Structure formats: C-alpha cells, structure tokens
Amino acid sequence: MTNPLLSVWDTPFALPPFAAIRDEDFAPAFDVALAEARAAIAAIADNPAAPDFANTIDALELAEGTLDRVSGVFYNLAGADSTDAREALMRDLAPKLSAFSSEVTNNKALFARIEALWQGRDALGLTPEQARVLELYRQMFVRSGARLEGAEAARLTAVKARLAVLGTDFGQNVLAEERGWFMELAEEDLQGLPDFLVGSARAAGVEKGVAGPVITTSRSLIVPFLQFSPRRALREKAYEAWVARGANGNANDNRGVAAEILRLREERAHLLGYASFADFKLEPEMAKTPAAVRDLLMRVWAPARAKALEDAAVLEAMLRADGIAGPLEPWDWRYYSERRRRAEHDLDEAALKPYLSLDAMIAAQFDCANRLFRLDFTPLDVPMYHPDARAWEVTRDGEHVAVFIGDYFARGSKRSGAWCSAMRSQRKLGGDQRAIVVNVCNFAKGDPCLLSYDDARTLFHEFGHALHQMLSDVTYGFISGTSVARDFVELPSQLYEHWLEVPQVLETHARHWQTGEPMPADMLKRLLDAGTYDQGFATVEFVASALVDLAFHEGAAPADPMQKQAEVLEGLGMPRAIRMRHATPHFAHVFSGDGYSSGYYSYMWSEVMDADAFAAFEEVGNPFDPETAARLERFILSAGGSEPPEALYTQFRGRMPGVEALLKGRGLLDAA
Ligand SMILES: [Zn+2]
C-alpha cells in the first residue's frame, strides 16, 4: 500500500489528505524523507561543477521538499491533537532530526561552497533577496558550528542532540501535568460563577469522565475561575496547582530538565566562541545584545511596578472590607480586580461575552483583512485532521492566495496556549507554492462558544501571524512569512490586535448571539475605555518572566534555576501578590525548544513597534487607510526576512520608534 504522506496530494489546493493518513504512516515517511534529503545534500556538496548560486543555494532550498511536507503535517498534529503514538514518535524524531541538521551544517564540502559564494558575492549579480538569503545561509552554518573541527565539532553535535531530547521532554512533561490535574466542583461551589464558566466547567467534566463540573489548568477555565469564584480556599487550591505545573516532584518534574538545558546551552555558546548563551542568541536579532534587552525591560519595569503596587493597595483594601485580614495573595488578585473593574468601569465580563461569540469574532477578523488588504474568505468543505478544525480558501480579486485553517477549541490532546503555524510556507522557487496556515487556540468549547475580550485579542493576534504567512510574497522559502528575527515576528500579530479596538469593528460585529442586537453603545465605550485596566499587573508578570529568562542565559548557567529565579525576583522587588506569567518549571517558551530562550522579551520589543505602527493609521485619521495598508503589506507583511527588520520598519514608517507609544498604550506614561 502506498504511504499517503509520500504520494502526490491530488486534493483541493494540494492539502494534506488527512482522512487517509494514519499514525503508523509517519515513521516510514520520515525515513524516506530523511534519506531523500541526505542524498540531495550529498549531491550538492559533491557536485564537481564550481559553486554558483543555482547549484548551491537554490538546490539547498529544494533539497528537503519531502521532509518539509511530512514535518509540516506531523508537527501540526503533534501540537494540536497529540496521541500516545504521536508523542512517542516526537521523542524518537527529536535526536534524529537534530543529527540530520548537524550533519548538514558540519558538511565541510558544502560549507566551502557557501563560503566561496559569500567571498565572491559582489561578482555574482545577485538580486537583493538572493544576497540576503546567501548571507543568512552562511550565518546559519557559522552559528551551527561549521567552522569547528574534530573534538569540538563532535561535542557540539552531541550537545545539540541532547538539547533536542530535553526540549521535547520538557514540553511533554507540561502536557502530562496539565492533563493530570483537575478540581471537581460541588453544586454549591458554582455560586458566583457566570453561566459561560459553569457551562465550560461541565463540558470539561464530561471530557475528564466525571459526573460534575471541573476546573482544569487550561487558561480559559482557570483564569475566569480565579476572577469570579468568591471561595477563597478553592481559588488558592486551583492557583497553587496551576503554578506548580512541572514542580510536583513526580515523573513530570521539569526542574532538573531546566538545569541541564541551561548548562548545555552555556556550553554550546562557549564552543562557538560567545561569552554567554544570551550573547549568542541575540546576535541575529534586532536587539543584538543582552544590554539592549535589559535596557528596554527596565525602562518598562519601574513604571509598571509602581502602578501594580498602587493597584495592590486598592485591592487589599477591598479584601479587608470583606473581613479578611490579608495580605493580598496571588489567588486574590484577579477576583478583586474583576470586582473593581465592575465597580469602576461598570464592566462585567459575563455580560460582555454574549456579544463576543467566536463566529462573530472570526467574521470581524476576516472583515478587517478585507478592508485592509481586500482578502476574501470562503469556507472549504474538505477533510480535516479533527472535526473541530475548519478551513477557508483565501482569495484576492478572485485569485487564490492561501488556505487558512482555524482550530479553536481546548481539548486534552492539544498543548496549551495559542499559536500560528504554516503547514506549508509560501515560496516561488520551483513553482508558485501557496501557504497553508493554521491558527490554534484553546477556547473553552460551548454552545455557542463565547469569548472573553482577552480571547478575542488572542484570536486577532494569531490571525496577524497568519496574515504574515498568507501575504508573504518572496522567492525563497528560507525567508518566507514569519521567518524573520524573533523580536520582529510579533509585530504583525500584536499590530493586528489594534483593529479590535477600532470602535466600528465591534459596533459592526459584536452582536448578541441570541437576539442579534449590537453591543449597547455605553457597554462598548466602557469596554474600550477599560483597555488599559490592570496593565500594571499584566506588565509586571510579563517583564518579570522576561528578566528571569534573560538572567538564566546571560552569565554562567545556574546550578539551581529555581534559586536563581527567586534571586532575580527578589532583586526586582517583585510585588508579593503577583507571580511570573510563566514560572520556570512550565516556561515552555524558554525550555520546550530554544525558540524564545533569552527571547521572551521579544513580545515587548515588538510592542514598541506595533504601538508606533498603528499610530501611522491614526495619524491619517483612518484605521483602514488603503495607502498605509498597502505600505504595511509591501514592507512588512509580504517581505518576510528579505531585508533586516530595521530596514523594513524604517521603509514602512520613515524612522525607528521610541518606547513612549508602548507606555502610553499601556496607560503607564504617568507612572514613568
Ligand atoms: Zn504571537
């Protein structure tokens, strides 16, 4: 029988034939794909012809076609809908794929060809995009250790292989912890909880196979529970379970894993000649140095902390008025903050949600993309990998642009959080290949699914990443879509969140799911006015996480990361009722792979730009200004990594931004 992963995909838009793919097809498909890629790489390295751009870089771009295709499907499924078989295969693949990539970057004949092209680049007549791709290939090889020899090269390969295994273990431990814990609620424990939360808690109970409602550590359940439950002891129990993920002294404990990862990262940086892992990691980013990162974070930290301490005093007074001696604890913050929001802004999250149904907010995100970029979205009736996943064809002026998949509901087989990934990236080399882009979220399933305003922001955020992939218009897959510096990649996503704040968007789309009535004008006004509400808290929990991440990678690796974490927080004067947004034992951004290691600050770095970029629309008095939107598409959304991010941003905006727009957007300017 032919393996559906390896056959030609004769499906609409060459989508993966999900209905035909079985878990047991993946391992043999990866074997074939790896063998093919190895043969193609060897043919390039051993080509007797002198190196030129086509026989080296173009050829490298096309060498891993089958591997890209199989990985694109597998890693999406493994994240969004894992099974025991998929998890076992992930563990098995991590060292194999790491070994393959080390083989490529250690291939001396191949590196010699790239180096020869680089040295003679001025005479090659390259397009600007080709010159950039060549520069980035060479940089990737050098940073992977292509210039190391003998024992050092072998050690680096071993370190990277071990790190790949540890990163997979870390993520799987977090998933196991999240699956393993839930708290059953008795009927009297439902007192004070809004209907949407009771509904989600009952649905979660059904998924866990118990009769009554349950709270899990899924953000869409635990956060509203902490906001609304008046039962302090239950809030404490749920909160402590949530923040203890990965630190329970069981088989899923991540503290030792984190320590080993930090040790090996430091060794990797030293082998490559860098003073620290942070120096190594930040070199190709916009920030460039640990000092630049610290400078930005500390400029935001002081006003954010001042604001949070002010707010803590108000909340603690409310706690005392309830007859509780205090002090205000972390499991109290959201509850009193929600009550304060209702009192001061008269904004009740539960009253808001019926206007924010998932379907209405999907229509809103599509409508904004239509007004800005003339994109149209048509539902596709094609087999998906899970019944909850939905697909749309994206077109412009009748021309195919991409396929967009939305997979929105929380389930036990999905890792937590929200993300965007491309099952296939856009590129023109070797044929006009269009993107297949997936947005995955963890909204509590309901009938209908009603979002919080935060959930709606997440939806817009991930869709901003999706636009970066779908509107990509480059020749080389290496720099396509979101293949940009880590501290630039959140610009399109965070920028897109701003359109949710444009009053006419919610005026049009926020309609009561039962009556179809638009959101009352005063409710909308209060919602938008409350935009900066509790930003002291949000900024403190974020910046603390980013500074701990930086401290882990800046100097010598800490023997005990938990102790280091405690020292950093103490040194910062962390407010006692706020903890890190992600504590070390479940800080997947930093430890589940090294994508965001010494890179968690990136969200804030990008926010400096997104606040300033949206101001470009405000300055011309039209949030859908076609000329500004066209510049945004031309210089940022379609450009991928074809130029350094500073150059792209400056072409869009005419200059680089300062930190003021960010502080203003978070309502922290007065505290600065
Ligand atoms: Zn993002």
Tab-separated table of N, CA and C in Angstrom, residues 67 124 129 196 234 277 493 517 545 560:
chain	number	residue	atom	x	y	z
A	67	LEU	N	10.755	16.222	3.227
A	67	LEU	CA	10.896	16.371	4.679
A	67	LEU	C	10.045	17.544	5.187
A	124	LEU	N	28.576	38.104	-8.320
A	124	LEU	CA	27.589	37.081	-8.704
A	124	LEU	C	26.340	37.654	-9.374
A	129	GLU	N	17.263	40.052	-2.778
A	129	GLU	CA	16.734	38.931	-1.994
A	129	GLU	C	17.738	37.774	-1.954
A	196	PHE	N	-21.386	31.144	31.476
A	196	PHE	CA	-20.436	30.615	30.490
A	196	PHE	C	-19.404	29.724	31.169
A	234	LEU	N	-10.850	27.590	47.526
A	234	LEU	CA	-10.826	26.911	46.222
A	234	LEU	C	-9.932	27.660	45.241
A	277	PHE	N	25.151	32.343	26.460
A	277	PHE	CA	24.122	31.926	25.502
A	277	PHE	C	23.295	33.124	25.039
A	493	SER	N	1.427	40.385	14.498
A	493	SER	CA	0.366	39.814	15.326
A	493	SER	C	-0.141	40.831	16.338
A	517	GLU	N	-28.836	41.621	18.541
A	517	GLU	CA	-28.698	43.045	18.861
A	517	GLU	C	-27.228	43.426	18.944
A	545	SER	N	8.973	37.647	33.967
A	545	SER	CA	9.318	36.414	33.239
A	545	SER	C	10.463	36.674	32.262
A	560	ASP	N	21.049	25.832	40.258
A	560	ASP	CA	19.665	25.657	40.702
A	560	ASP	C	18.807	26.782	40.121
